[in-house]
Short mmCIF file of N, CA and C in Angstrom, two decimals:
data_model
loop_
_atom_site.label_atom_id
_atom_site.label_comp_id
_atom_site.label_asym_id
_atom_site.label_seq_id
_atom_site.Cartn_x
_atom_site.Cartn_y
_atom_site.Cartn_z
N UNK A 389 67.46 -9.01 28.33
CA UNK A 389 67.95 -9.75 29.48
C UNK A 389 66.94 -9.66 30.62
N UNK A 390 67.07 -10.59 31.54
CA UNK A 390 66.17 -10.62 32.68
C UNK A 390 66.29 -9.34 33.49
N UNK A 391 67.50 -8.89 33.70
CA UNK A 391 67.70 -7.67 34.48
C UNK A 391 67.09 -6.46 33.78
N UNK A 392 67.22 -6.42 32.46
CA UNK A 392 66.65 -5.29 31.70
C UNK A 392 65.14 -5.27 31.79
N UNK A 393 64.52 -6.45 31.89
CA UNK A 393 63.07 -6.53 32.01
C UNK A 393 62.60 -6.44 33.45
N UNK A 394 63.38 -7.04 34.36
CA UNK A 394 62.95 -7.16 35.75
C UNK A 394 62.98 -5.83 36.50
N UNK A 395 64.04 -5.07 36.31
CA UNK A 395 64.14 -3.80 37.05
C UNK A 395 62.98 -2.86 36.74
N UNK A 396 62.67 -2.63 35.46
CA UNK A 396 61.52 -1.75 35.18
C UNK A 396 60.20 -2.32 35.69
N UNK A 397 60.05 -3.63 35.64
CA UNK A 397 58.82 -4.26 36.13
C UNK A 397 58.68 -4.04 37.63
N UNK A 398 59.74 -4.29 38.37
CA UNK A 398 59.69 -4.10 39.82
C UNK A 398 59.40 -2.64 40.14
N UNK A 399 60.05 -1.73 39.44
CA UNK A 399 59.80 -0.31 39.68
C UNK A 399 58.36 0.06 39.38
N UNK A 400 57.82 -0.51 38.31
CA UNK A 400 56.43 -0.24 37.95
C UNK A 400 55.49 -0.74 39.04
N UNK A 401 55.74 -1.93 39.56
CA UNK A 401 54.92 -2.47 40.65
C UNK A 401 55.03 -1.59 41.90
N UNK A 402 56.23 -1.11 42.20
CA UNK A 402 56.42 -0.22 43.34
C UNK A 402 55.67 1.10 43.11
N UNK A 403 55.77 1.62 41.90
CA UNK A 403 55.08 2.88 41.56
C UNK A 403 53.56 2.72 41.64
N UNK A 404 53.10 1.50 41.44
CA UNK A 404 51.67 1.22 41.53
C UNK A 404 51.19 1.27 42.98
N UNK A 405 52.14 1.16 43.91
CA UNK A 405 51.78 1.24 45.33
C UNK A 405 52.11 0.00 46.13
N UNK A 406 52.75 -0.96 45.50
CA UNK A 406 53.13 -2.16 46.23
C UNK A 406 54.44 -1.93 46.96
N UNK A 407 54.65 -2.69 48.05
CA UNK A 407 55.96 -2.66 48.68
C UNK A 407 56.81 -3.76 48.01
N UNK A 408 58.09 -3.82 48.37
CA UNK A 408 58.99 -4.78 47.71
C UNK A 408 58.54 -6.22 47.91
N UNK A 409 58.01 -6.53 49.08
CA UNK A 409 57.55 -7.88 49.36
C UNK A 409 56.37 -8.25 48.45
N UNK A 410 55.42 -7.34 48.29
CA UNK A 410 54.27 -7.60 47.41
C UNK A 410 54.73 -7.76 45.96
N UNK A 411 55.64 -6.90 45.52
CA UNK A 411 56.14 -6.99 44.15
C UNK A 411 56.83 -8.33 43.92
N UNK A 412 57.62 -8.77 44.89
CA UNK A 412 58.30 -10.07 44.77
C UNK A 412 57.28 -11.21 44.70
N UNK A 413 56.23 -11.12 45.50
CA UNK A 413 55.20 -12.17 45.50
C UNK A 413 54.46 -12.21 44.16
N UNK A 414 54.20 -11.05 43.57
CA UNK A 414 53.53 -11.01 42.27
C UNK A 414 54.38 -11.75 41.24
N UNK A 415 55.67 -11.45 41.23
CA UNK A 415 56.57 -12.08 40.26
C UNK A 415 56.71 -13.57 40.54
N UNK A 416 56.80 -13.96 41.82
CA UNK A 416 56.93 -15.38 42.17
C UNK A 416 55.66 -16.16 41.84
N UNK A 417 54.50 -15.54 42.03
CA UNK A 417 53.23 -16.23 41.79
C UNK A 417 52.83 -16.25 40.33
N UNK A 418 53.39 -15.31 39.54
CA UNK A 418 53.06 -15.24 38.12
C UNK A 418 54.30 -14.86 37.32
N UNK A 419 55.27 -15.80 37.22
CA UNK A 419 56.51 -15.50 36.49
C UNK A 419 56.33 -14.98 35.06
N UNK A 420 55.26 -15.40 34.34
CA UNK A 420 55.10 -14.86 32.98
C UNK A 420 54.99 -13.33 32.93
N UNK A 421 54.72 -12.69 34.07
CA UNK A 421 54.65 -11.23 34.08
C UNK A 421 55.96 -10.62 33.59
N UNK A 422 57.06 -11.34 33.81
CA UNK A 422 58.38 -10.84 33.39
C UNK A 422 58.49 -10.74 31.88
N UNK A 423 57.68 -11.49 31.16
CA UNK A 423 57.71 -11.45 29.70
C UNK A 423 56.69 -10.51 29.09
N UNK A 424 55.86 -9.88 29.93
CA UNK A 424 54.85 -8.96 29.41
C UNK A 424 55.44 -7.58 29.22
N UNK A 425 54.99 -6.90 28.20
CA UNK A 425 55.45 -5.54 27.92
C UNK A 425 54.74 -4.55 28.84
N UNK A 426 55.54 -3.69 29.45
CA UNK A 426 54.93 -2.63 30.26
C UNK A 426 54.01 -1.77 29.41
N UNK A 427 54.49 -1.38 28.24
CA UNK A 427 53.74 -0.45 27.38
C UNK A 427 52.55 -1.11 26.69
N UNK A 428 52.73 -2.34 26.22
CA UNK A 428 51.67 -2.99 25.44
C UNK A 428 50.68 -3.76 26.29
N UNK A 429 51.09 -4.22 27.47
CA UNK A 429 50.21 -5.08 28.27
C UNK A 429 49.85 -4.47 29.62
N UNK A 430 50.85 -4.18 30.42
CA UNK A 430 50.59 -3.84 31.82
C UNK A 430 50.01 -2.44 32.00
N UNK A 431 50.58 -1.45 31.35
CA UNK A 431 50.04 -0.10 31.50
C UNK A 431 48.62 0.01 30.94
N UNK A 432 48.32 -0.60 29.77
CA UNK A 432 46.93 -0.55 29.30
C UNK A 432 45.96 -1.26 30.25
N UNK A 433 46.39 -2.37 30.87
CA UNK A 433 45.53 -3.05 31.84
C UNK A 433 45.21 -2.13 33.01
N UNK A 434 46.24 -1.52 33.57
CA UNK A 434 46.03 -0.64 34.71
C UNK A 434 45.14 0.53 34.32
N UNK A 435 45.37 1.12 33.16
CA UNK A 435 44.53 2.24 32.72
C UNK A 435 43.08 1.80 32.56
N UNK A 436 42.88 0.61 32.01
CA UNK A 436 41.52 0.09 31.85
C UNK A 436 40.85 -0.11 33.21
N UNK A 437 41.58 -0.67 34.16
CA UNK A 437 41.02 -0.86 35.51
C UNK A 437 40.70 0.49 36.17
N UNK A 438 41.57 1.47 35.96
CA UNK A 438 41.30 2.81 36.49
C UNK A 438 40.07 3.41 35.81
N UNK A 439 39.98 3.25 34.50
CA UNK A 439 38.82 3.76 33.76
C UNK A 439 37.53 3.04 34.18
N UNK A 440 37.65 1.78 34.55
CA UNK A 440 36.50 1.02 35.03
C UNK A 440 35.97 1.61 36.33
N UNK A 441 36.87 2.21 37.12
CA UNK A 441 36.45 2.83 38.37
C UNK A 441 37.26 2.43 39.59
N UNK A 442 38.20 1.51 39.41
CA UNK A 442 39.07 1.17 40.53
C UNK A 442 40.03 2.32 40.79
N UNK A 443 40.40 2.55 42.05
CA UNK A 443 41.44 3.52 42.31
C UNK A 443 42.79 2.80 42.29
N UNK A 444 43.86 3.57 42.36
CA UNK A 444 45.20 2.99 42.21
C UNK A 444 45.48 1.93 43.27
N UNK A 445 45.04 2.15 44.50
CA UNK A 445 45.30 1.15 45.54
C UNK A 445 44.50 -0.13 45.28
N UNK A 446 43.29 0.01 44.73
CA UNK A 446 42.49 -1.18 44.39
C UNK A 446 43.13 -1.96 43.24
N UNK A 447 43.71 -1.23 42.28
CA UNK A 447 44.40 -1.90 41.18
C UNK A 447 45.58 -2.69 41.72
N UNK A 448 46.37 -2.04 42.59
CA UNK A 448 47.53 -2.72 43.17
C UNK A 448 47.10 -3.95 43.96
N UNK A 449 46.01 -3.81 44.71
CA UNK A 449 45.50 -4.93 45.51
C UNK A 449 45.03 -6.06 44.59
N UNK A 450 44.32 -5.72 43.51
CA UNK A 450 43.83 -6.74 42.58
C UNK A 450 44.99 -7.51 41.96
N UNK A 451 46.03 -6.80 41.55
CA UNK A 451 47.18 -7.45 40.94
C UNK A 451 47.95 -8.27 41.97
N UNK A 452 48.10 -7.74 43.18
CA UNK A 452 48.85 -8.51 44.18
C UNK A 452 48.09 -9.74 44.64
N UNK A 453 46.77 -9.67 44.69
CA UNK A 453 45.96 -10.83 45.09
C UNK A 453 45.83 -11.87 43.99
N UNK A 454 45.80 -11.41 42.74
CA UNK A 454 45.63 -12.32 41.61
C UNK A 454 46.50 -11.87 40.44
N UNK A 455 47.82 -12.11 40.55
CA UNK A 455 48.75 -11.66 39.50
C UNK A 455 48.42 -12.12 38.09
N UNK A 456 47.80 -13.29 37.89
CA UNK A 456 47.49 -13.68 36.51
C UNK A 456 46.59 -12.70 35.77
N UNK A 457 45.91 -11.81 36.49
CA UNK A 457 45.08 -10.81 35.80
C UNK A 457 45.92 -10.03 34.79
N UNK A 458 47.21 -9.91 35.06
CA UNK A 458 48.09 -9.17 34.16
C UNK A 458 48.21 -9.82 32.79
N UNK A 459 47.98 -11.11 32.72
CA UNK A 459 48.11 -11.82 31.46
C UNK A 459 46.82 -12.00 30.70
N UNK A 460 45.70 -11.56 31.26
CA UNK A 460 44.42 -11.73 30.59
C UNK A 460 44.21 -10.67 29.51
N UNK A 461 43.60 -11.10 28.43
CA UNK A 461 43.27 -10.19 27.34
C UNK A 461 42.12 -9.27 27.75
N UNK A 462 42.31 -7.99 27.50
CA UNK A 462 41.21 -7.05 27.77
C UNK A 462 40.01 -7.39 26.90
N UNK A 463 40.27 -7.60 25.61
CA UNK A 463 39.17 -7.81 24.65
C UNK A 463 38.52 -9.17 24.80
N UNK A 464 39.30 -10.22 25.03
CA UNK A 464 38.75 -11.57 25.04
C UNK A 464 38.28 -12.03 26.42
N UNK A 465 38.79 -11.42 27.49
CA UNK A 465 38.50 -11.93 28.82
C UNK A 465 37.86 -10.88 29.74
N UNK A 466 38.52 -9.75 29.91
CA UNK A 466 38.09 -8.81 30.94
C UNK A 466 36.86 -7.99 30.53
N UNK A 467 36.86 -7.46 29.33
CA UNK A 467 35.69 -6.69 28.89
C UNK A 467 34.43 -7.56 28.82
N UNK A 468 34.52 -8.79 28.28
CA UNK A 468 33.33 -9.64 28.31
C UNK A 468 32.85 -9.96 29.73
N UNK A 469 33.78 -10.09 30.68
CA UNK A 469 33.39 -10.35 32.06
C UNK A 469 32.63 -9.16 32.64
N UNK A 470 33.11 -7.95 32.37
CA UNK A 470 32.42 -6.75 32.85
C UNK A 470 31.02 -6.68 32.25
N UNK A 471 30.92 -6.95 30.95
CA UNK A 471 29.61 -6.93 30.30
C UNK A 471 28.70 -7.99 30.92
N UNK A 472 29.23 -9.19 31.16
CA UNK A 472 28.43 -10.26 31.75
C UNK A 472 27.94 -9.87 33.15
N UNK A 473 28.82 -9.32 33.97
CA UNK A 473 28.41 -8.89 35.31
C UNK A 473 27.32 -7.82 35.22
N UNK A 474 27.48 -6.89 34.28
CA UNK A 474 26.46 -5.85 34.08
C UNK A 474 25.16 -6.48 33.62
N UNK A 475 25.26 -7.46 32.72
CA UNK A 475 24.06 -8.15 32.23
C UNK A 475 23.34 -8.91 33.33
N UNK A 476 24.06 -9.27 34.39
CA UNK A 476 23.44 -9.96 35.53
C UNK A 476 22.73 -8.98 36.46
N UNK A 477 22.88 -7.67 36.19
CA UNK A 477 22.19 -6.67 36.99
C UNK A 477 23.07 -5.87 37.93
N UNK A 478 24.39 -6.09 37.87
CA UNK A 478 25.28 -5.32 38.73
C UNK A 478 25.49 -3.93 38.13
N UNK A 479 25.47 -2.91 38.98
CA UNK A 479 25.77 -1.57 38.49
C UNK A 479 27.28 -1.38 38.48
N UNK A 480 27.72 -0.24 37.97
CA UNK A 480 29.15 -0.02 37.78
C UNK A 480 29.93 -0.14 39.09
N UNK A 481 29.41 0.42 40.18
CA UNK A 481 30.15 0.36 41.45
C UNK A 481 30.23 -1.08 41.96
N UNK A 482 29.20 -1.88 41.70
CA UNK A 482 29.23 -3.29 42.11
C UNK A 482 30.22 -4.09 41.27
N UNK A 483 30.32 -3.78 39.99
CA UNK A 483 31.31 -4.43 39.13
C UNK A 483 32.71 -4.07 39.62
N UNK A 484 32.92 -2.80 39.94
CA UNK A 484 34.21 -2.35 40.47
C UNK A 484 34.55 -3.11 41.74
N UNK A 485 33.59 -3.24 42.64
CA UNK A 485 33.83 -3.97 43.89
C UNK A 485 34.17 -5.43 43.64
N UNK A 486 33.52 -6.03 42.66
CA UNK A 486 33.82 -7.43 42.33
C UNK A 486 35.26 -7.56 41.84
N UNK A 487 35.70 -6.65 40.98
CA UNK A 487 37.07 -6.68 40.48
C UNK A 487 38.06 -6.36 41.59
N UNK A 488 37.73 -5.39 42.42
CA UNK A 488 38.65 -4.96 43.46
C UNK A 488 38.80 -6.02 44.55
N UNK A 489 37.72 -6.68 44.89
CA UNK A 489 37.77 -7.62 46.00
C UNK A 489 37.99 -9.07 45.61
N UNK A 490 37.62 -9.41 44.39
CA UNK A 490 37.68 -10.81 43.96
C UNK A 490 38.24 -10.92 42.54
N UNK A 491 39.44 -10.41 42.34
CA UNK A 491 40.02 -10.41 40.99
C UNK A 491 40.15 -11.80 40.40
N UNK A 492 40.17 -12.82 41.25
CA UNK A 492 40.30 -14.18 40.73
C UNK A 492 39.10 -14.61 39.90
N UNK A 493 37.97 -13.91 40.01
CA UNK A 493 36.84 -14.27 39.15
C UNK A 493 37.19 -14.07 37.68
N UNK A 494 38.21 -13.26 37.42
CA UNK A 494 38.64 -13.03 36.04
C UNK A 494 39.18 -14.30 35.41
N UNK A 495 39.60 -15.25 36.22
CA UNK A 495 40.17 -16.48 35.69
C UNK A 495 39.10 -17.50 35.29
N UNK A 496 37.86 -17.23 35.65
CA UNK A 496 36.79 -18.20 35.41
C UNK A 496 36.18 -18.02 34.03
N UNK A 497 35.86 -19.13 33.41
CA UNK A 497 35.23 -19.12 32.09
C UNK A 497 33.77 -18.70 32.22
N UNK A 498 33.36 -17.79 31.35
CA UNK A 498 31.95 -17.39 31.36
C UNK A 498 31.05 -18.59 31.04
N UNK A 499 31.38 -19.30 29.96
CA UNK A 499 30.51 -20.38 29.48
C UNK A 499 30.57 -21.62 30.38
N UNK A 500 31.77 -21.98 30.81
CA UNK A 500 31.94 -23.24 31.53
C UNK A 500 31.79 -23.12 33.04
N UNK A 501 31.87 -21.90 33.57
CA UNK A 501 31.89 -21.75 35.00
C UNK A 501 30.82 -20.78 35.52
N UNK A 502 30.85 -19.56 35.03
CA UNK A 502 29.97 -18.53 35.58
C UNK A 502 28.51 -18.73 35.17
N UNK A 503 28.27 -18.97 33.90
CA UNK A 503 26.89 -19.17 33.42
C UNK A 503 26.20 -20.33 34.15
N UNK A 504 26.86 -21.50 34.28
CA UNK A 504 26.18 -22.59 35.01
C UNK A 504 25.85 -22.24 36.46
N UNK A 505 26.66 -21.43 37.09
CA UNK A 505 26.39 -21.05 38.48
C UNK A 505 25.18 -20.13 38.58
N UNK A 506 25.08 -19.18 37.67
CA UNK A 506 23.92 -18.29 37.66
C UNK A 506 22.68 -19.09 37.28
N UNK A 507 22.82 -20.01 36.34
CA UNK A 507 21.69 -20.87 35.97
C UNK A 507 21.20 -21.68 37.17
N UNK A 508 22.14 -22.22 37.95
CA UNK A 508 21.78 -22.98 39.16
C UNK A 508 20.97 -22.10 40.12
N UNK A 509 21.42 -20.88 40.33
CA UNK A 509 20.69 -19.99 41.23
C UNK A 509 19.28 -19.73 40.72
N UNK A 510 19.17 -19.48 39.42
CA UNK A 510 17.85 -19.25 38.82
C UNK A 510 16.97 -20.49 38.92
N UNK A 511 17.55 -21.66 38.68
CA UNK A 511 16.79 -22.90 38.74
C UNK A 511 16.32 -23.22 40.16
N UNK A 512 17.01 -22.68 41.14
CA UNK A 512 16.64 -22.91 42.54
C UNK A 512 15.73 -21.80 43.07
N UNK A 513 15.21 -20.98 42.17
CA UNK A 513 14.20 -20.01 42.57
C UNK A 513 14.70 -18.60 42.83
N UNK A 514 15.98 -18.35 42.62
CA UNK A 514 16.49 -16.99 42.80
C UNK A 514 15.99 -16.14 41.63
N UNK A 515 15.43 -14.97 41.93
CA UNK A 515 15.04 -14.04 40.87
C UNK A 515 16.29 -13.36 40.32
N UNK A 516 16.14 -12.68 39.20
CA UNK A 516 17.28 -11.95 38.62
C UNK A 516 17.79 -10.91 39.62
N UNK A 517 16.88 -10.28 40.35
CA UNK A 517 17.26 -9.30 41.37
C UNK A 517 18.04 -9.98 42.50
N UNK A 518 17.57 -11.17 42.92
CA UNK A 518 18.28 -11.92 43.96
C UNK A 518 19.69 -12.31 43.49
N UNK A 519 19.79 -12.74 42.24
CA UNK A 519 21.09 -13.14 41.69
C UNK A 519 22.03 -11.94 41.66
N UNK A 520 21.53 -10.81 41.18
CA UNK A 520 22.37 -9.60 41.13
C UNK A 520 22.82 -9.21 42.53
N UNK A 521 21.90 -9.25 43.49
CA UNK A 521 22.25 -8.89 44.87
C UNK A 521 23.30 -9.85 45.43
N UNK A 522 23.12 -11.13 45.15
CA UNK A 522 24.08 -12.14 45.63
C UNK A 522 25.46 -11.91 45.03
N UNK A 523 25.51 -11.69 43.72
CA UNK A 523 26.80 -11.47 43.06
C UNK A 523 27.45 -10.17 43.52
N UNK A 524 26.63 -9.15 43.80
CA UNK A 524 27.16 -7.86 44.23
C UNK A 524 27.71 -7.91 45.65
N UNK A 525 27.01 -8.62 46.52
CA UNK A 525 27.41 -8.62 47.93
C UNK A 525 28.37 -9.76 48.26
N UNK A 526 28.40 -10.77 47.41
CA UNK A 526 29.22 -11.94 47.70
C UNK A 526 29.83 -12.49 46.40
N UNK A 527 30.64 -11.68 45.70
CA UNK A 527 31.18 -12.15 44.42
C UNK A 527 32.04 -13.40 44.54
N UNK A 528 32.54 -13.67 45.74
CA UNK A 528 33.37 -14.86 45.93
C UNK A 528 32.59 -16.15 45.70
N UNK A 529 31.26 -16.06 45.72
CA UNK A 529 30.45 -17.25 45.44
C UNK A 529 30.77 -17.80 44.06
N UNK A 530 31.19 -16.93 43.14
CA UNK A 530 31.51 -17.38 41.80
C UNK A 530 32.74 -18.28 41.78
N UNK A 531 33.56 -18.21 42.81
CA UNK A 531 34.74 -19.05 42.90
C UNK A 531 34.46 -20.45 43.45
N UNK A 532 33.26 -20.66 43.99
CA UNK A 532 32.91 -21.97 44.53
C UNK A 532 32.58 -22.93 43.39
N UNK A 533 32.80 -24.20 43.63
CA UNK A 533 32.43 -25.21 42.64
C UNK A 533 30.90 -25.32 42.59
N UNK A 534 30.41 -25.82 41.47
CA UNK A 534 28.97 -26.04 41.34
C UNK A 534 28.48 -27.01 42.41
N UNK A 535 29.28 -28.03 42.69
CA UNK A 535 28.89 -29.01 43.70
C UNK A 535 28.75 -28.35 45.07
N UNK A 536 29.69 -27.48 45.41
CA UNK A 536 29.62 -26.79 46.70
C UNK A 536 28.40 -25.88 46.77
N UNK A 537 28.11 -25.20 45.65
CA UNK A 537 26.94 -24.33 45.62
C UNK A 537 25.66 -25.16 45.78
N UNK A 538 25.57 -26.28 45.05
CA UNK A 538 24.39 -27.14 45.16
C UNK A 538 24.20 -27.61 46.60
N UNK A 539 25.29 -28.04 47.23
CA UNK A 539 25.22 -28.52 48.60
C UNK A 539 24.75 -27.42 49.54
N UNK A 540 25.34 -26.24 49.44
CA UNK A 540 24.98 -25.16 50.36
C UNK A 540 23.54 -24.70 50.15
N UNK A 541 23.12 -24.61 48.90
CA UNK A 541 21.73 -24.23 48.63
C UNK A 541 20.80 -25.30 49.20
N UNK A 542 21.16 -26.57 49.05
CA UNK A 542 20.36 -27.66 49.59
C UNK A 542 20.23 -27.57 51.10
N UNK A 543 21.33 -27.26 51.77
CA UNK A 543 21.31 -27.11 53.23
C UNK A 543 20.40 -25.94 53.62
N UNK A 544 20.50 -24.82 52.90
CA UNK A 544 19.65 -23.67 53.22
C UNK A 544 18.18 -23.99 52.95
N UNK A 545 17.91 -24.72 51.87
CA UNK A 545 16.52 -25.12 51.58
C UNK A 545 15.99 -26.04 52.67
N UNK A 546 16.81 -27.02 53.07
CA UNK A 546 16.37 -27.96 54.11
C UNK A 546 16.12 -27.26 55.44
N UNK A 547 16.84 -26.20 55.70
CA UNK A 547 16.66 -25.45 56.94
C UNK A 547 15.54 -24.44 56.84
N UNK A 548 14.92 -24.36 55.66
CA UNK A 548 13.83 -23.40 55.47
C UNK A 548 14.30 -21.98 55.26
N UNK A 549 15.56 -21.80 54.95
CA UNK A 549 16.08 -20.44 54.76
C UNK A 549 15.83 -19.91 53.36
N UNK A 550 15.52 -20.82 52.44
CA UNK A 550 15.17 -20.42 51.07
C UNK A 550 13.76 -20.91 50.79
N UNK A 551 13.00 -20.08 50.11
CA UNK A 551 11.63 -20.48 49.78
C UNK A 551 11.47 -20.65 48.30
#
């Protein structure tokens, strides 16, 4: 029943460090969370995020800011994203910061979204070090559309801010 699933879920969210308002928003923004198993899905996700290096408050913040993270596969989505970020030159603390501050990047496709954006930066003269620095200090750039990135880079080039 909904009550049998909902009460433990709400308690788990509260135990994670959310207040009742945040827990309600998580459920309202991502209703499928009610169908996820605490033992098979949610607790392993939180443990993985903790093992990655996030602290409990960062995990709670990531889930409250982007509740769909709870439904992503560790093996098919989250672990490949961590590997990809590492492959771009981010160190472990930078990967943690990206997850903690911009959990919505987890929703983006590596092949269809993230790779083309990094390719654009490289094609516009960014070195691998520049790309890593950009992703580490401004991971939200990954959430911008390719068109927006092209436009902004063009404006910076026209102003002489990029060489």
